[in-house]
Amino acid sequence: DSGVTQTPKHLITATGQRVTLRCSPRSGDLSVYWYQQSLDQGLQFLIQYYNGEERAKGNILERFSAQQFPDLHSELNLSSLELGDSALYFCASSVGWEEGRYGYTFGSGTRLTVV
Amino acid sequence: GESVGLHLPTLSVQEGDNSIINCAYSNSASDYFIWYKQESGKGPQFIIDIRSNMDKRQGQRVTVLLNKTVKHLSLQIAATQPGDSAVYFCAECTTSGSRLTFGEGTQLTVNP
């Protein structure tokens, strides 16, 4: 157990729907990162939050949004889902906002299947 | 643009042999490197890291080598076991806070 908790583990939904993925960081970690991993791609950075505020944005679609709450858990909202959004979505957490100083700890991911 | 790449997408070894997984990076400013292991259906797991002021770092059965001259990183796994079968990613960034950039991964298969 890495200490980073992601729910649900699996999600199957239809195109056009909206889903919310949840992440609880390791105790003491202030940064949360979201990544997408498709079958034919590596880990694609989506977005980072640090202590409740958006810190950095990657290749995140406008249909996707995220937030980090006062208790530091984070939610990734995916709307108007398309078949191509089927992927593993990982959350990672870190003590600070500088990955270079602390590195990441990943959760076990949410497998999203859009049918 | 900046990227971290891997020389081989797959590597197959016999149980008990040593494995070497390679990684090339293009950002000469990168000074922090991490190797992750991802087993099927699981999240990437930290294996070992190294900073640019070092050439070599050893862990339990793993060694990371850094050659800054040719911007090359390698992960050596001693006495490879079936449980080592996974995808291995290298990642790099600068300690000034740049994005941690992941390579595409190498699938290691250990044959009994």
mmCIF file of C-alpha atoms in Angstrom:
data_model
loop_
_atom_site.group_PDB
_atom_site.id
_atom_site.type_symbol
_atom_site.label_atom_id
_atom_site.label_comp_id
_atom_site.label_asym_id
_atom_site.label_seq_id
_atom_site.Cartn_x
_atom_site.Cartn_y
_atom_site.Cartn_z
ATOM 1 C CA ASP A 1 0.000 0.000 0.000
ATOM 2 C CA SER A 2 1.590 3.252 -1.185
ATOM 3 C CA GLY A 3 -0.543 5.448 1.047
ATOM 4 C CA VAL A 4 -2.191 7.141 -1.935
ATOM 5 C CA THR A 5 -5.815 6.013 -2.210
ATOM 6 C CA GLN A 6 -7.790 6.157 -5.413
ATOM 7 C CA THR A 7 -11.464 5.331 -5.854
ATOM 8 C CA PRO A 8 -13.130 3.726 -7.625
ATOM 9 C CA LYS A 9 -10.710 1.084 -8.929
ATOM 10 C CA HIS A 10 -12.837 0.384 -11.981
ATOM 11 C CA LEU A 11 -15.461 2.461 -13.747
ATOM 12 C CA ILE A 12 -17.515 1.632 -16.801
ATOM 13 C CA THR A 13 -19.672 4.320 -18.312
ATOM 14 C CA ALA A 14 -21.269 5.339 -21.581
ATOM 15 C CA THR A 15 -20.149 7.989 -24.021
ATOM 16 C CA GLY A 16 -21.388 11.442 -23.198
ATOM 17 C CA GLN A 17 -21.508 10.779 -19.473
ATOM 18 C CA ARG A 18 -19.642 12.480 -16.641
ATOM 19 C CA VAL A 19 -17.565 10.767 -13.954
ATOM 20 C CA THR A 20 -15.584 11.818 -10.900
ATOM 21 C CA LEU A 21 -12.390 10.133 -9.810
ATOM 22 C CA ARG A 22 -11.182 10.589 -6.261
ATOM 23 C CA CYS A 23 -7.704 10.648 -4.753
ATOM 24 C CA SER A 24 -6.518 10.881 -1.159
ATOM 25 C CA PRO A 25 -2.805 11.717 -0.909
ATOM 26 C CA ARG A 26 -0.330 10.204 1.532
ATOM 27 C CA SER A 27 -0.541 11.670 4.986
ATOM 28 C CA GLY A 28 1.539 14.846 5.050
ATOM 29 C CA ASP A 29 1.716 15.282 1.280
ATOM 30 C CA LEU A 30 0.448 18.606 -0.016
ATOM 31 C CA SER A 31 0.804 18.081 -3.762
ATOM 32 C CA VAL A 32 -1.467 15.957 -5.885
ATOM 33 C CA TYR A 33 -0.781 15.094 -9.524
ATOM 34 C CA TRP A 34 -3.091 13.466 -12.041
ATOM 35 C CA TYR A 35 -1.834 11.319 -14.914
ATOM 36 C CA GLN A 36 -3.521 9.507 -17.763
ATOM 37 C CA GLN A 37 -2.087 6.269 -19.113
ATOM 38 C CA SER A 38 -3.545 4.881 -22.323
ATOM 39 C CA LEU A 39 -2.596 1.534 -23.861
ATOM 40 C CA ASP A 40 -0.466 3.062 -26.570
ATOM 41 C CA GLN A 41 0.978 5.915 -24.563
ATOM 42 C CA GLY A 42 3.089 6.440 -21.509
ATOM 43 C CA LEU A 43 2.181 8.497 -18.494
ATOM 44 C CA GLN A 44 0.671 11.785 -19.633
ATOM 45 C CA PHE A 45 0.655 14.548 -17.069
ATOM 46 C CA LEU A 46 -2.736 16.227 -16.669
ATOM 47 C CA ILE A 47 -2.647 18.621 -13.734
ATOM 48 C CA GLN A 48 -1.050 19.356 -10.370
ATOM 49 C CA TYR A 49 -2.496 20.896 -7.219
ATOM 50 C CA TYR A 50 -0.535 22.117 -4.244
ATOM 51 C CA ASN A 51 -2.245 22.857 -0.959
ATOM 52 C CA GLY A 52 -5.567 23.527 -2.641
ATOM 53 C CA GLU A 53 -4.369 25.598 -5.567
ATOM 54 C CA GLU A 54 -3.678 24.653 -9.146
ATOM 55 C CA ARG A 55 0.083 24.545 -9.610
ATOM 56 C CA ALA A 56 0.688 23.262 -13.127
ATOM 57 C CA LYS A 57 -1.283 22.103 -16.142
ATOM 58 C CA GLY A 58 -0.319 19.541 -18.722
ATOM 59 C CA ASN A 59 -2.229 18.164 -21.665
ATOM 60 C CA ILE A 60 -5.578 18.261 -19.943
ATOM 61 C CA LEU A 61 -8.654 18.532 -22.129
ATOM 62 C CA GLU A 62 -11.193 21.278 -21.534
ATOM 63 C CA ARG A 63 -13.758 18.545 -20.818
ATOM 64 C CA PHE A 64 -11.633 17.562 -17.820
ATOM 65 C CA SER A 65 -11.288 19.507 -14.593
ATOM 66 C CA ALA A 66 -9.916 18.915 -11.153
ATOM 67 C CA GLN A 67 -9.829 20.415 -7.718
ATOM 68 C CA GLN A 68 -8.155 19.874 -4.384
ATOM 69 C CA PHE A 69 -10.202 20.297 -1.236
ATOM 70 C CA PRO A 70 -9.201 21.720 2.173
ATOM 71 C CA ASP A 71 -8.600 18.196 3.494
ATOM 72 C CA LEU A 72 -6.176 17.803 0.530
ATOM 73 C CA HIS A 73 -8.070 15.073 -1.278
ATOM 74 C CA SER A 74 -8.520 15.708 -4.964
ATOM 75 C CA GLU A 75 -11.154 14.937 -7.553
ATOM 76 C CA LEU A 76 -10.754 14.658 -11.308
ATOM 77 C CA ASN A 77 -13.946 15.321 -13.240
ATOM 78 C CA LEU A 78 -14.274 13.947 -16.756
ATOM 79 C CA SER A 79 -17.277 15.069 -18.785
ATOM 80 C CA SER A 80 -18.763 14.419 -22.239
ATOM 81 C CA LEU A 81 -16.815 11.195 -22.240
ATOM 82 C CA GLU A 82 -15.561 9.734 -25.480
ATOM 83 C CA LEU A 83 -14.320 6.237 -26.290
ATOM 84 C CA GLY A 84 -10.790 7.601 -26.443
ATOM 85 C CA ASP A 85 -10.954 8.629 -22.805
ATOM 86 C CA SER A 86 -10.763 4.985 -21.794
ATOM 87 C CA ALA A 87 -7.510 4.713 -19.845
ATOM 88 C CA LEU A 88 -5.894 4.270 -16.487
ATOM 89 C CA TYR A 89 -5.961 7.435 -14.432
ATOM 90 C CA PHE A 90 -3.313 7.737 -11.761
ATOM 91 C CA CYS A 91 -3.007 10.090 -8.900
ATOM 92 C CA ALA A 92 0.361 10.747 -7.273
ATOM 93 C CA SER A 93 1.279 12.790 -4.243
ATOM 94 C CA SER A 94 4.360 14.549 -3.007
ATOM 95 C CA VAL A 95 5.395 16.479 0.085
ATOM 96 C CA GLY A 96 6.145 19.697 -1.761
ATOM 97 C CA TRP A 97 5.449 21.224 -5.115
ATOM 98 C CA GLU A 98 8.919 20.596 -6.499
ATOM 99 C CA GLU A 99 9.085 17.083 -7.856
ATOM 100 C CA GLY A 100 12.814 17.363 -8.154
ATOM 101 C CA ARG A 101 13.215 17.552 -4.410
ATOM 102 C CA TYR A 102 10.780 14.892 -3.369
ATOM 103 C CA GLY A 103 9.653 12.647 -6.196
ATOM 104 C CA TYR A 104 6.218 11.058 -6.404
ATOM 105 C CA THR A 105 4.215 8.298 -4.780
ATOM 106 C CA PHE A 106 1.544 6.841 -7.040
ATOM 107 C CA GLY A 107 -1.828 5.379 -6.218
ATOM 108 C CA SER A 108 -3.041 2.149 -7.804
ATOM 109 C CA GLY A 109 -5.169 3.959 -10.360
ATOM 110 C CA THR A 110 -8.718 4.017 -11.654
ATOM 111 C CA ARG A 111 -9.423 2.058 -14.821
ATOM 112 C CA LEU A 112 -12.015 3.948 -16.838
ATOM 113 C CA THR A 113 -13.804 2.180 -19.658
ATOM 114 C CA VAL A 114 -16.091 4.211 -21.888
ATOM 115 C CA VAL A 115 -18.508 2.131 -23.961
ATOM 116 C CA GLY B 1 11.323 19.485 -26.998
ATOM 117 C CA GLU B 2 12.497 17.897 -23.779
ATOM 118 C CA SER B 3 12.024 14.180 -23.653
ATOM 119 C CA VAL B 4 13.174 11.069 -21.934
ATOM 120 C CA GLY B 5 13.321 7.984 -24.065
ATOM 121 C CA LEU B 6 14.213 4.347 -23.708
ATOM 122 C CA HIS B 7 16.439 2.388 -26.033
ATOM 123 C CA LEU B 8 14.399 -0.822 -26.032
ATOM 124 C CA PRO B 9 10.657 -1.274 -25.655
ATOM 125 C CA THR B 10 11.010 -4.909 -24.480
ATOM 126 C CA LEU B 11 13.636 -6.983 -22.706
ATOM 127 C CA SER B 12 13.467 -10.707 -22.049
ATOM 128 C CA VAL B 13 15.885 -12.401 -19.636
ATOM 129 C CA GLN B 14 16.298 -15.733 -17.916
ATOM 130 C CA GLU B 15 15.651 -16.018 -14.215
ATOM 131 C CA GLY B 16 18.877 -15.484 -12.317
ATOM 132 C CA ASP B 17 20.497 -13.383 -15.023
ATOM 133 C CA ASN B 18 21.310 -9.715 -14.600
ATOM 134 C CA SER B 19 19.092 -7.205 -16.435
ATOM 135 C CA ILE B 20 20.097 -3.833 -17.788
ATOM 136 C CA ILE B 21 17.450 -1.323 -18.805
ATOM 137 C CA ASN B 22 18.620 1.817 -20.560
ATOM 138 C CA CYS B 23 17.314 5.331 -20.817
ATOM 139 C CA ALA B 24 18.444 8.378 -22.781
ATOM 140 C CA TYR B 25 17.452 11.893 -21.822
ATOM 141 C CA SER B 26 17.734 15.078 -23.816
ATOM 142 C CA ASN B 27 17.558 17.853 -21.230
ATOM 143 C CA SER B 28 21.108 18.542 -20.137
ATOM 144 C CA ALA B 29 19.756 20.662 -17.284
ATOM 145 C CA SER B 30 18.078 17.638 -15.665
ATOM 146 C CA ASP B 31 19.693 16.839 -12.354
ATOM 147 C CA TYR B 32 17.310 14.384 -10.739
ATOM 148 C CA PHE B 33 16.396 10.966 -12.123
ATOM 149 C CA ILE B 34 14.053 8.265 -10.921
ATOM 150 C CA TRP B 35 13.320 4.707 -11.969
ATOM 151 C CA TYR B 36 9.794 3.395 -11.509
ATOM 152 C CA LYS B 37 8.450 -0.146 -11.806
ATOM 153 C CA GLN B 38 4.873 -0.709 -12.925
ATOM 154 C CA GLU B 39 3.335 -4.135 -12.599
ATOM 155 C CA SER B 40 0.256 -5.019 -14.570
ATOM 156 C CA GLY B 41 -2.811 -3.250 -13.223
ATOM 157 C CA LYS B 42 -0.880 -1.308 -10.620
ATOM 158 C CA GLY B 43 0.515 2.162 -10.237
ATOM 159 C CA PRO B 44 4.184 2.991 -10.839
ATOM 160 C CA GLN B 45 6.327 2.176 -7.835
ATOM 161 C CA PHE B 46 9.489 4.080 -6.933
ATOM 162 C CA ILE B 47 12.593 1.911 -7.235
ATOM 163 C CA ILE B 48 15.610 4.155 -6.930
ATOM 164 C CA ASP B 49 16.688 7.692 -7.664
ATOM 165 C CA ILE B 50 19.928 9.466 -8.388
ATOM 166 C CA ARG B 51 21.035 13.074 -8.510
ATOM 167 C CA SER B 52 23.450 14.504 -10.991
ATOM 168 C CA ASN B 53 26.266 14.854 -8.474
ATOM 169 C CA MET B 54 26.505 11.056 -8.436
ATOM 170 C CA ASP B 55 27.492 8.522 -11.106
ATOM 171 C CA LYS B 56 26.191 5.438 -9.369
ATOM 172 C CA ARG B 57 23.764 4.520 -6.666
ATOM 173 C CA GLN B 58 22.972 1.099 -5.306
ATOM 174 C CA GLY B 59 19.891 -0.317 -3.695
ATOM 175 C CA GLN B 60 18.772 -3.803 -2.902
ATOM 176 C CA ARG B 61 19.588 -5.806 -6.057
ATOM 177 C CA VAL B 62 19.340 -2.635 -8.150
ATOM 178 C CA THR B 63 21.966 -0.189 -9.315
ATOM 179 C CA VAL B 64 21.415 3.011 -11.246
ATOM 180 C CA LEU B 65 24.225 4.431 -13.367
ATOM 181 C CA LEU B 66 24.256 7.974 -14.672
ATOM 182 C CA ASN B 67 26.481 9.138 -17.495
ATOM 183 C CA LYS B 68 25.966 12.870 -17.840
ATOM 184 C CA THR B 69 28.427 13.164 -20.699
ATOM 185 C CA VAL B 70 26.220 11.161 -23.035
ATOM 186 C CA LYS B 71 22.981 11.810 -21.133
ATOM 187 C CA HIS B 72 22.391 8.165 -20.418
ATOM 188 C CA LEU B 73 20.794 6.426 -17.470
ATOM 189 C CA SER B 74 20.640 2.715 -16.790
ATOM 190 C CA LEU B 75 19.010 0.419 -14.273
ATOM 191 C CA GLN B 76 20.737 -2.821 -13.459
ATOM 192 C CA ILE B 77 18.822 -5.581 -11.706
ATOM 193 C CA ALA B 78 20.915 -8.378 -10.246
ATOM 194 C CA ALA B 79 19.732 -11.997 -10.188
ATOM 195 C CA THR B 80 16.481 -11.141 -11.942
ATOM 196 C CA GLN B 81 13.432 -12.886 -10.539
ATOM 197 C CA PRO B 82 9.969 -13.564 -12.018
ATOM 198 C CA GLY B 83 8.604 -10.903 -9.688
ATOM 199 C CA ASP B 84 10.738 -8.351 -11.503
ATOM 200 C CA SER B 85 8.591 -8.742 -14.617
ATOM 201 C CA ALA B 86 7.034 -5.317 -15.166
ATOM 202 C CA VAL B 87 7.308 -2.129 -17.187
ATOM 203 C CA TYR B 88 10.174 0.089 -16.087
ATOM 204 C CA PHE B 89 10.045 3.842 -16.565
ATOM 205 C CA CYS B 90 12.788 6.379 -16.170
ATOM 206 C CA ALA B 91 11.848 9.931 -15.279
ATOM 207 C CA GLU B 92 13.839 13.133 -15.088
ATOM 208 C CA CYS B 93 13.508 16.713 -13.964
ATOM 209 C CA THR B 94 15.461 19.591 -12.511
ATOM 210 C CA THR B 95 15.490 20.323 -8.815
ATOM 211 C CA SER B 96 14.447 23.876 -9.629
ATOM 212 C CA GLY B 97 10.985 22.486 -10.146
ATOM 213 C CA SER B 98 10.552 21.468 -13.741
ATOM 214 C CA ARG B 99 7.974 18.868 -14.728
ATOM 215 C CA LEU B 100 8.925 15.268 -13.943
ATOM 216 C CA THR B 101 9.078 13.827 -17.449
ATOM 217 C CA PHE B 102 8.528 10.106 -17.962
ATOM 218 C CA GLY B 103 10.004 7.940 -20.663
ATOM 219 C CA GLU B 104 7.883 5.484 -22.622
ATOM 220 C CA GLY B 105 8.768 2.400 -20.604
ATOM 221 C CA THR B 106 10.536 -0.927 -21.138
ATOM 222 C CA GLN B 107 8.643 -4.179 -20.662
ATOM 223 C CA LEU B 108 10.887 -6.625 -18.782
ATOM 224 C CA THR B 109 9.915 -10.282 -19.013
ATOM 225 C CA VAL B 110 11.681 -12.838 -16.829
ATOM 226 C CA ASN B 111 11.562 -16.402 -18.108
ATOM 227 C CA PRO B 112 11.758 -19.222 -15.549
#
